[in-house]
PDB file of C-alpha atoms and ligand atoms in Angstrom:
ATOM      1  CA  MET A   1     -16.933   2.980  -7.147  1.00 82.00           C
ATOM      2  CA  ARG A   2     -13.500   2.291  -6.081  1.00 96.00           C
ATOM      3  CA  LYS A   3     -12.149   3.556  -2.861  1.00 96.00           C
ATOM      4  CA  LYS A   4      -9.783   6.534  -2.916  1.00 98.00           C
ATOM      5  CA  ILE A   5      -7.080   5.824  -0.467  1.00 98.00           C
ATOM      6  CA  ALA A   6      -4.031   7.911   0.964  1.00 98.00           C
ATOM      7  CA  ALA A   7      -1.817   5.479   2.931  1.00 98.00           C
ATOM      8  CA  GLY A   8       1.097   6.920   4.735  1.00 98.00           C
ATOM      9  CA  ASN A   9       3.908   4.265   5.409  1.00 98.00           C
ATOM     10  CA  TRP A  10       6.067   5.803   8.038  1.00 98.00           C
ATOM     11  CA  LYS A  11       8.651   2.812   7.414  1.00 98.00           C
ATOM     12  CA  MET A  12      11.269   2.697  10.435  1.00 98.00           C
ATOM     13  CA  ASN A  13      10.889   6.250  11.506  1.00 98.00           C
ATOM     14  CA  THR A  14       9.900   8.466  14.509  1.00 98.00           C
ATOM     15  CA  SER A  15       9.887   7.749  18.267  1.00 98.00           C
ATOM     16  CA  LEU A  16       6.682   7.344  20.126  1.00 98.00           C
ATOM     17  CA  GLN A  17       6.475  10.792  20.762  1.00 98.00           C
ATOM     18  CA  ASP A  18       7.128  12.249  17.340  1.00 98.00           C
ATOM     19  CA  GLY A  19       4.798   9.454  16.064  1.00 98.00           C
ATOM     20  CA  GLN A  20       2.022  10.776  18.490  1.00 98.00           C
ATOM     21  CA  GLN A  21       2.590  14.013  17.396  1.00 98.00           C
ATOM     22  CA  LEU A  22       2.369  13.308  13.746  1.00 98.00           C
ATOM     23  CA  ALA A  23      -0.679  11.096  14.103  1.00 98.00           C
ATOM     24  CA  SER A  24      -2.574  13.798  16.118  1.00 97.00           C
ATOM     25  CA  GLU A  25      -1.730  16.578  13.610  1.00 97.00           C
ATOM     26  CA  VAL A  26      -2.844  14.466  10.932  1.00 98.00           C
ATOM     27  CA  ILE A  27      -6.012  13.376  12.416  1.00 97.00           C
ATOM     28  CA  ASN A  28      -6.985  16.984  13.219  1.00 96.00           C
ATOM     29  CA  MET A  29      -6.150  18.477  10.022  1.00 96.00           C
ATOM     30  CA  ALA A  30      -7.879  15.633   8.107  1.00 96.00           C
ATOM     31  CA  LYS A  31     -11.082  16.260   9.948  1.00 93.00           C
ATOM     32  CA  ASP A  32     -11.573  19.591   8.498  1.00 92.00           C
ATOM     33  CA  GLU A  33      -9.850  19.292   5.346  1.00 96.00           C
ATOM     34  CA  VAL A  34     -10.022  15.858   3.633  1.00 95.00           C
ATOM     35  CA  LYS A  35     -13.285  14.774   1.889  1.00 95.00           C
ATOM     36  CA  GLY A  36     -15.046  12.001   3.765  1.00 93.00           C
ATOM     37  CA  GLU A  37     -14.960   9.544   0.911  1.00 95.00           C
ATOM     38  CA  VAL A  38     -11.100   9.471   1.061  1.00 97.00           C
ATOM     39  CA  GLN A  39      -9.746   6.726   3.244  1.00 98.00           C
ATOM     40  CA  ILE A  40      -6.638   7.689   5.238  1.00 98.00           C
ATOM     41  CA  VAL A  41      -4.410   4.787   6.396  1.00 98.00           C
ATOM     42  CA  LEU A  42      -1.729   5.566   8.884  1.00 98.00           C
ATOM     43  CA  ILE A  43       1.017   2.982   8.792  1.00 98.00           C
ATOM     44  CA  PRO A  44       3.348   3.436  11.832  1.00 98.00           C
ATOM     45  CA  PRO A  45       6.123   0.955  13.161  1.00 98.00           C
ATOM     46  CA  PHE A  46       4.646  -1.922  15.083  1.00 98.00           C
ATOM     47  CA  PRO A  47       5.526  -0.573  18.647  1.00 98.00           C
ATOM     48  CA  PHE A  48       3.269   2.569  17.966  1.00 98.00           C
ATOM     49  CA  LEU A  49       0.242   0.862  16.644  1.00 98.00           C
ATOM     50  CA  GLY A  50      -1.546   0.948  19.880  1.00 98.00           C
ATOM     51  CA  ALA A  51      -0.836   4.394  20.676  1.00 98.00           C
ATOM     52  CA  VAL A  52      -1.869   5.766  17.164  1.00 98.00           C
ATOM     53  CA  LYS A  53      -5.189   3.643  17.394  1.00 97.00           C
ATOM     54  CA  ALA A  54      -5.887   5.488  20.719  1.00 97.00           C
ATOM     55  CA  LEU A  55      -5.501   8.778  18.897  1.00 97.00           C
ATOM     56  CA  VAL A  56      -7.581   7.656  15.709  1.00 96.00           C
ATOM     57  CA  GLY A  57     -10.242   6.435  17.867  1.00 90.00           C
ATOM     58  CA  THR A  58     -13.476   5.927  16.048  1.00 82.00           C
ATOM     59  CA  ALA A  59     -12.816   8.529  13.087  1.00 81.00           C
ATOM     60  CA  SER A  60     -14.428   6.865  10.260  1.00 82.00           C
ATOM     61  CA  ASN A  61     -12.273   7.735   7.611  1.00 94.00           C
ATOM     62  CA  ILE A  62      -8.936   7.144   9.347  1.00 97.00           C
ATOM     63  CA  ALA A  63      -7.591   3.508   9.290  1.00 97.00           C
ATOM     64  CA  LEU A  64      -4.601   2.074  11.036  1.00 98.00           C
ATOM     65  CA  GLY A  65      -2.182  -0.353   9.037  1.00 98.00           C
ATOM     66  CA  ALA A  66       0.808  -2.446   9.750  1.00 98.00           C
ATOM     67  CA  GLN A  67       4.019  -2.503   7.467  1.00 98.00           C
ATOM     68  CA  ASN A  68       4.403  -6.279   7.754  1.00 98.00           C
ATOM     69  CA  CYS A  69       3.054  -9.421   9.340  1.00 98.00           C
ATOM     70  CA  HIS A  70       4.394 -13.036   9.686  1.00 98.00           C
ATOM     71  CA  GLU A  71       2.513 -15.576   7.833  1.00 98.00           C
ATOM     72  CA  GLU A  72       1.740 -18.210  10.547  1.00 97.00           C
ATOM     73  CA  ALA A  73      -0.811 -17.691  13.086  1.00 97.00           C
ATOM     74  CA  SER A  74       1.260 -18.000  16.326  1.00 97.00           C
ATOM     75  CA  GLY A  75       4.073 -19.878  17.745  1.00 97.00           C
ATOM     76  CA  ALA A  76       8.092 -20.030  18.170  1.00 98.00           C
ATOM     77  CA  TYR A  77       8.829 -17.043  15.862  1.00 98.00           C
ATOM     78  CA  THR A  78      11.012 -14.827  18.099  1.00 98.00           C
ATOM     79  CA  GLY A  79      10.692 -11.247  17.164  1.00 97.00           C
ATOM     80  CA  GLU A  80       7.821 -11.808  14.697  1.00 98.00           C
ATOM     81  CA  VAL A  81       4.331 -10.111  14.749  1.00 98.00           C
ATOM     82  CA  SER A  82       1.236 -12.136  13.961  1.00 98.00           C
ATOM     83  CA  ILE A  83      -1.714 -10.827  11.956  1.00 98.00           C
ATOM     84  CA  ASP A  84      -4.137 -11.656  15.092  1.00 98.00           C
ATOM     85  CA  MET A  85      -1.822  -9.349  17.168  1.00 98.00           C
ATOM     86  CA  ILE A  86      -2.345  -6.657  14.552  1.00 98.00           C
ATOM     87  CA  ASN A  87      -6.195  -7.115  14.308  1.00 98.00           C
ATOM     88  CA  SER A  88      -6.330  -7.118  18.130  1.00 98.00           C
ATOM     89  CA  ILE A  89      -4.890  -3.597  18.204  1.00 98.00           C
ATOM     90  CA  GLY A  90      -7.652  -2.400  15.782  1.00 97.00           C
ATOM     91  CA  ALA A  91      -5.460  -2.207  12.625  1.00 98.00           C
ATOM     92  CA  THR A  92      -7.385  -2.995   9.495  1.00 98.00           C
ATOM     93  CA  HIS A  93      -4.644  -3.026   6.773  1.00 98.00           C
ATOM     94  CA  ILE A  94      -1.275  -4.723   6.185  1.00 98.00           C
ATOM     95  CA  VAL A  95       1.237  -3.849   3.681  1.00 98.00           C
ATOM     96  CA  ILE A  96       2.436  -7.029   1.985  1.00 98.00           C
ATOM     97  CA  GLY A  97       5.548  -7.186  -0.043  1.00 98.00           C
ATOM     98  CA  HIS A  98       6.927  -3.674   0.157  1.00 98.00           C
ATOM     99  CA  SER A  99      10.031  -3.648  -2.081  1.00 97.00           C
ATOM    100  CA  GLU A 100      12.114  -3.065   0.997  1.00 97.00           C
ATOM    101  CA  ARG A 101      10.754  -6.399   2.424  1.00 98.00           C
ATOM    102  CA  ARG A 102      11.431  -8.179  -1.146  1.00 97.00           C
ATOM    103  CA  GLU A 103      15.005  -6.628  -1.459  1.00 96.00           C
ATOM    104  CA  TYR A 104      16.342  -6.818   2.360  1.00 97.00           C
ATOM    105  CA  PHE A 105      14.457  -9.547   3.607  1.00 97.00           C
ATOM    106  CA  GLY A 106      14.120 -11.991   0.750  1.00 97.00           C
ATOM    107  CA  GLU A 107      10.312 -12.131   0.476  1.00 98.00           C
ATOM    108  CA  ASP A 108       9.401 -13.852  -2.435  1.00 98.00           C
ATOM    109  CA  HIS A 109       6.160 -14.655  -4.404  1.00 98.00           C
ATOM    110  CA  GLU A 110       5.299 -17.777  -2.622  1.00 98.00           C
ATOM    111  CA  LEU A 111       5.755 -16.258   0.870  1.00 98.00           C
ATOM    112  CA  LEU A 112       3.746 -13.220  -0.094  1.00 98.00           C
ATOM    113  CA  ALA A 113       0.907 -15.258  -1.351  1.00 98.00           C
ATOM    114  CA  LYS A 114       0.756 -16.992   2.152  1.00 98.00           C
ATOM    115  CA  LYS A 115       0.789 -13.627   3.800  1.00 98.00           C
ATOM    116  CA  THR A 116      -1.820 -12.276   1.693  1.00 98.00           C
ATOM    117  CA  ARG A 117      -3.916 -15.436   2.326  1.00 98.00           C
ATOM    118  CA  ALA A 118      -3.487 -15.176   5.968  1.00 98.00           C
ATOM    119  CA  THR A 119      -4.420 -11.478   6.068  1.00 98.00           C
ATOM    120  CA  LEU A 120      -7.420 -11.946   4.169  1.00 98.00           C
ATOM    121  CA  ASP A 121      -8.528 -15.176   6.296  1.00 98.00           C
ATOM    122  CA  ALA A 122      -8.265 -12.778   9.200  1.00 98.00           C
ATOM    123  CA  GLY A 123     -10.568 -10.153   7.658  1.00 98.00           C
ATOM    124  CA  LEU A 124      -7.958  -7.693   7.186  1.00 98.00           C
ATOM    125  CA  THR A 125      -7.069  -5.678   3.973  1.00 98.00           C
ATOM    126  CA  PRO A 126      -3.630  -6.370   2.416  1.00 98.00           C
ATOM    127  CA  ILE A 127      -2.084  -3.835   0.433  1.00 98.00           C
ATOM    128  CA  PHE A 128      -0.161  -5.722  -1.905  1.00 98.00           C
ATOM    129  CA  CYS A 129       2.990  -3.846  -3.292  1.00 98.00           C
ATOM    130  CA  CYS A 130       4.687  -4.701  -6.808  1.00 98.00           C
ATOM    131  CA  GLY A 131       6.960  -2.662  -8.925  1.00 98.00           C
ATOM    132  CA  GLU A 132      10.163  -2.945 -11.125  1.00 97.00           C
ATOM    133  CA  LYS A 133      13.653  -1.855 -10.435  1.00 96.00           C
ATOM    134  CA  LEU A 134      15.340   0.597 -12.824  1.00 94.00           C
ATOM    135  CA  ASP A 135      17.399  -2.242 -14.616  1.00 94.00           C
ATOM    136  CA  VAL A 136      14.146  -4.106 -15.292  1.00 96.00           C
ATOM    137  CA  ARG A 137      12.389  -0.900 -16.634  1.00 95.00           C
ATOM    138  CA  GLU A 138      15.432  -0.037 -18.913  1.00 93.00           C
ATOM    139  CA  ALA A 139      15.337  -3.523 -20.307  1.00 96.00           C
ATOM    140  CA  GLY A 140      11.815  -2.976 -21.202  1.00 96.00           C
ATOM    141  CA  ASP A 141      10.550  -6.041 -18.899  1.00 98.00           C
ATOM    142  CA  HIS A 142       8.667  -3.880 -16.336  1.00 98.00           C
ATOM    143  CA  PHE A 143       5.291  -5.248 -17.742  1.00 98.00           C
ATOM    144  CA  LYS A 144       6.297  -8.750 -17.486  1.00 98.00           C
ATOM    145  CA  LEU A 145       7.845  -8.455 -14.149  1.00 98.00           C
ATOM    146  CA  VAL A 146       4.736  -6.786 -12.529  1.00 98.00           C
ATOM    147  CA  ALA A 147       2.416  -9.266 -14.138  1.00 98.00           C
ATOM    148  CA  GLU A 148       4.306 -12.035 -12.526  1.00 98.00           C
ATOM    149  CA  GLN A 149       4.637 -10.376  -9.208  1.00 98.00           C
ATOM    150  CA  VAL A 150       0.615 -10.097  -9.307  1.00 98.00           C
ATOM    151  CA  ALA A 151       0.074 -13.370 -10.775  1.00 98.00           C
ATOM    152  CA  LYS A 152       2.322 -15.278  -8.588  1.00 98.00           C
ATOM    153  CA  SER A 153       1.128 -13.944  -5.205  1.00 98.00           C
ATOM    154  CA  LEU A 154      -2.449 -13.040  -6.078  1.00 98.00           C
ATOM    155  CA  PHE A 155      -4.042 -15.095  -8.610  1.00 98.00           C
ATOM    156  CA  ASP A 156      -4.691 -18.265  -6.448  1.00 98.00           C
ATOM    157  CA  LEU A 157      -7.372 -15.954  -4.672  1.00 98.00           C
ATOM    158  CA  SER A 158     -10.951 -16.194  -5.412  1.00 98.00           C
ATOM    159  CA  ALA A 159     -12.507 -13.201  -7.242  1.00 97.00           C
ATOM    160  CA  GLU A 160     -14.359 -12.623  -4.109  1.00 97.00           C
ATOM    161  CA  ASP A 161     -11.155 -12.331  -2.305  1.00 98.00           C
ATOM    162  CA  ILE A 162      -8.876 -10.587  -4.760  1.00 98.00           C
ATOM    163  CA  LYS A 163     -11.702  -7.841  -4.711  1.00 98.00           C
ATOM    164  CA  LYS A 164     -10.629  -7.101  -1.132  1.00 98.00           C
ATOM    165  CA  VAL A 165      -7.080  -6.544  -1.984  1.00 98.00           C
ATOM    166  CA  VAL A 166      -5.519  -3.136  -2.292  1.00 98.00           C
ATOM    167  CA  ILE A 167      -2.540  -2.997  -4.858  1.00 98.00           C
ATOM    168  CA  ALA A 168       0.116  -0.543  -4.819  1.00 98.00           C
ATOM    169  CA  TYR A 169       2.322  -0.167  -7.821  1.00 98.00           C
ATOM    170  CA  GLU A 170       5.661   1.158  -6.532  1.00 97.00           C
ATOM    171  CA  PRO A 171       8.392   1.332  -9.149  1.00 96.00           C
ATOM    172  CA  VAL A 172      11.488   0.771  -7.090  1.00 95.00           C
ATOM    173  CA  TRP A 173      13.340   3.492  -9.032  1.00 93.00           C
ATOM    174  CA  ALA A 174      10.769   6.104  -7.687  1.00 93.00           C
ATOM    175  CA  ILE A 175      10.877   5.102  -3.988  1.00 90.00           C
ATOM    176  CA  GLY A 176      12.743   7.599  -1.678  1.00 87.00           C
ATOM    177  CA  THR A 177      14.601   9.092  -4.671  1.00 88.00           C
ATOM    178  CA  GLY A 178      12.807  12.137  -5.424  1.00 85.00           C
ATOM    179  CA  VAL A 179      12.181  10.768  -8.959  1.00 86.00           C
ATOM    180  CA  THR A 180       8.340  10.228  -9.530  1.00 88.00           C
ATOM    181  CA  ALA A 181       6.938   8.179 -12.342  1.00 89.00           C
ATOM    182  CA  SER A 182       5.250  10.508 -14.750  1.00 95.00           C
ATOM    183  CA  ALA A 183       1.442  10.415 -14.681  1.00 96.00           C
ATOM    184  CA  SER A 184       1.466   8.633 -18.046  1.00 97.00           C
ATOM    185  CA  GLN A 185       3.943   5.960 -16.785  1.00 97.00           C
ATOM    186  CA  ALA A 186       1.648   5.410 -13.764  1.00 97.00           C
ATOM    187  CA  GLN A 187      -1.742   5.133 -15.503  1.00 98.00           C
ATOM    188  CA  GLU A 188      -0.095   2.892 -18.232  1.00 98.00           C
ATOM    189  CA  MET A 189       1.159   0.262 -15.399  1.00 98.00           C
ATOM    190  CA  HIS A 190      -2.192   0.549 -13.430  1.00 98.00           C
ATOM    191  CA  ALA A 191      -4.216   0.082 -16.533  1.00 98.00           C
ATOM    192  CA  PHE A 192      -2.088  -3.026 -17.351  1.00 98.00           C
ATOM    193  CA  ILE A 193      -2.368  -4.376 -13.786  1.00 98.00           C
ATOM    194  CA  ARG A 194      -6.083  -4.055 -14.155  1.00 98.00           C
ATOM    195  CA  LYS A 195      -6.360  -5.593 -17.444  1.00 98.00           C
ATOM    196  CA  GLU A 196      -4.224  -8.680 -16.188  1.00 98.00           C
ATOM    197  CA  ILE A 197      -6.929  -9.029 -13.364  1.00 98.00           C
ATOM    198  CA  ALA A 198      -9.759  -8.760 -15.884  1.00 98.00           C
ATOM    199  CA  ASN A 199      -8.161 -11.301 -17.916  1.00 98.00           C
ATOM    200  CA  GLN A 200      -7.628 -13.881 -15.024  1.00 98.00           C
ATOM    201  CA  TYR A 201     -11.042 -12.903 -13.413  1.00 98.00           C
ATOM    202  CA  ASN A 202     -13.427 -10.336 -15.102  1.00 98.00           C
ATOM    203  CA  ASP A 203     -14.101  -6.762 -15.762  1.00 98.00           C
ATOM    204  CA  GLU A 204     -16.194  -6.385 -12.583  1.00 97.00           C
ATOM    205  CA  THR A 205     -13.613  -7.765 -10.411  1.00 98.00           C
ATOM    206  CA  ALA A 206     -10.692  -5.679 -11.917  1.00 98.00           C
ATOM    207  CA  ASN A 207     -12.775  -2.565 -11.792  1.00 98.00           C
ATOM    208  CA  SER A 208     -13.582  -2.955  -8.160  1.00 97.00           C
ATOM    209  CA  ILE A 209      -9.793  -2.998  -6.948  1.00 98.00           C
ATOM    210  CA  SER A 210      -8.104   0.054  -5.777  1.00 98.00           C
ATOM    211  CA  ILE A 211      -4.594   0.494  -7.124  1.00 98.00           C
ATOM    212  CA  LEU A 212      -2.594   3.008  -5.678  1.00 98.00           C
ATOM    213  CA  TYR A 213       0.719   4.392  -6.988  1.00 98.00           C
ATOM    214  CA  GLY A 214       3.864   4.763  -4.568  1.00 97.00           C
ATOM    215  CA  GLY A 215       7.018   6.476  -5.243  1.00 96.00           C
ATOM    216  CA  SER A 216       8.001   9.952  -4.450  1.00 94.00           C
ATOM    217  CA  VAL A 217       4.294  11.082  -4.313  1.00 97.00           C
ATOM    218  CA  LYS A 218       4.213  14.658  -3.047  1.00 97.00           C
ATOM    219  CA  PRO A 219       1.847  17.612  -2.560  1.00 97.00           C
ATOM    220  CA  GLY A 220       3.020  18.898  -5.931  1.00 97.00           C
ATOM    221  CA  ASN A 221       2.533  15.840  -7.952  1.00 97.00           C
ATOM    222  CA  ALA A 222      -0.355  13.941  -6.164  1.00 98.00           C
ATOM    223  CA  ALA A 223      -3.125  15.614  -7.873  1.00 98.00           C
ATOM    224  CA  GLU A 224      -1.742  14.833 -11.276  1.00 98.00           C
ATOM    225  CA  LEU A 225      -1.303  11.304 -10.503  1.00 98.00           C
ATOM    226  CA  PHE A 226      -4.569  10.855  -8.714  1.00 98.00           C
ATOM    227  CA  SER A 227      -6.589  12.257 -11.612  1.00 98.00           C
ATOM    228  CA  CYS A 228      -5.289   9.413 -13.799  1.00 98.00           C
ATOM    229  CA  LEU A 229      -8.329   6.910 -14.682  1.00 98.00           C
ATOM    230  CA  ASP A 230      -6.662   3.909 -13.050  1.00 98.00           C
ATOM    231  CA  VAL A 231      -4.768   5.595 -10.120  1.00 98.00           C
ATOM    232  CA  ASP A 232      -6.987   5.262  -7.061  1.00 98.00           C
ATOM    233  CA  GLY A 233      -4.611   7.009  -4.439  1.00 98.00           C
ATOM    234  CA  GLY A 234      -1.329   6.600  -3.161  1.00 98.00           C
ATOM    235  CA  LEU A 235       1.090   4.911  -0.834  1.00 98.00           C
ATOM    236  CA  VAL A 236       3.275   7.589   0.553  1.00 98.00           C
ATOM    237  CA  GLY A 237       6.618   7.268   2.145  1.00 97.00           C
ATOM    238  CA  GLY A 238       8.873  10.157   3.006  1.00 97.00           C
ATOM    239  CA  ALA A 239       5.939  12.791   2.683  1.00 98.00           C
ATOM    240  CA  SER A 240       3.783  11.089   5.147  1.00 98.00           C
ATOM    241  CA  LEU A 241       6.317  12.021   7.917  1.00 98.00           C
ATOM    242  CA  LYS A 242       5.358  15.507   7.432  1.00 98.00           C
ATOM    243  CA  SER A 243       1.655  16.105   8.590  1.00 98.00           C
ATOM    244  CA  ARG A 244       0.896  19.115   6.297  1.00 98.00           C
ATOM    245  CA  ASP A 245       2.358  17.377   3.410  1.00 98.00           C
ATOM    246  CA  PHE A 246       0.592  14.260   3.689  1.00 98.00           C
ATOM    247  CA  VAL A 247      -2.786  15.888   4.470  1.00 98.00           C
ATOM    248  CA  ASP A 248      -2.240  17.953   1.262  1.00 98.00           C
ATOM    249  CA  ILE A 249      -1.684  14.700  -0.392  1.00 98.00           C
ATOM    250  CA  ALA A 250      -4.919  13.258   0.896  1.00 98.00           C
ATOM    251  CA  LYS A 251      -6.663  16.534  -0.243  1.00 98.00           C
ATOM    252  CA  SER A 252      -5.334  15.929  -3.930  1.00 97.00           C
ATOM    253  CA  PHE A 253      -8.384  13.670  -5.078  1.00 96.00           C
TER     254      PHE A 253
HETATM  255  P1  LIG B 301       8.418   7.474  -0.877  1.00 83.11           P
HETATM  256  O1  LIG B 301       8.200   5.915  -0.358  1.00 83.11           O
HETATM  257  O2  LIG B 301       7.136   8.106  -0.852  1.00 83.11           O
HETATM  258  O3  LIG B 301       9.281   7.860   0.300  1.00 83.11           O
HETATM  259  O4  LIG B 301       9.179   7.372  -1.997  1.00 83.11           O
HETATM  260  C1  LIG B 301       6.963   5.201  -0.886  1.00 83.11           C
HETATM  261  C2  LIG B 301       6.984   3.825  -0.420  1.00 83.11           C
HETATM  262  O5  LIG B 301       8.020   3.129  -0.392  1.00 83.11           O
HETATM  263  O6  LIG B 301       5.882   3.293  -0.215  1.00 83.11           O
END
């Protein structure tokens, strides 16, 4: 059985106080409302990881994630955050290769392969993002591009290691735009990604990897998306900043 995951990427939003309030509300509501088998991942900005961890405590179905990491273990990289630092706070997930990192910070396949490898080496779970921009989809090249993103950053991993990766398919044209991929567009791409993994590794490996959809996931569309055979949850941006909306999404499995 693949893990069902609702991950909330706060991006560069909230103050410490707003973040604490948001996390507290999510934790309290989720306790009563969200099925135990659904894994919630709260992904606040780096400076608030410790404070959010303190609120999460030992709640077994709520994990903490970071939005990025540096690929090196330590050293003279002013302003960067290492995986060991993230680990030492008690975070268990790291988002790797979000389209905003690819676009604004020039992160490429090779760098993302290193970050993924280093995250796994530390025993943490990478949430590896892939997805095409609108012009690529309009040109009909979206399958080719996503296959390349996945292959170039993940296919050097062993079967045992790639099973520990969570993949998030996030079409860039759907992120923060209010335009969601239709359930059939999401399912089609998720099935394609799983098939690529099956071809490279085997069915058993492909079938054990959770593939999340991201891009304008909202309470109103989450249930339809999550009901797709190959959609195992969501990576939620904007709607994760509203506790009621995010918990409603986490209830949509
Ligand atoms: P969105 O962001 O839900 O605001 O579209 C998704 C993401 O970037 O992960």
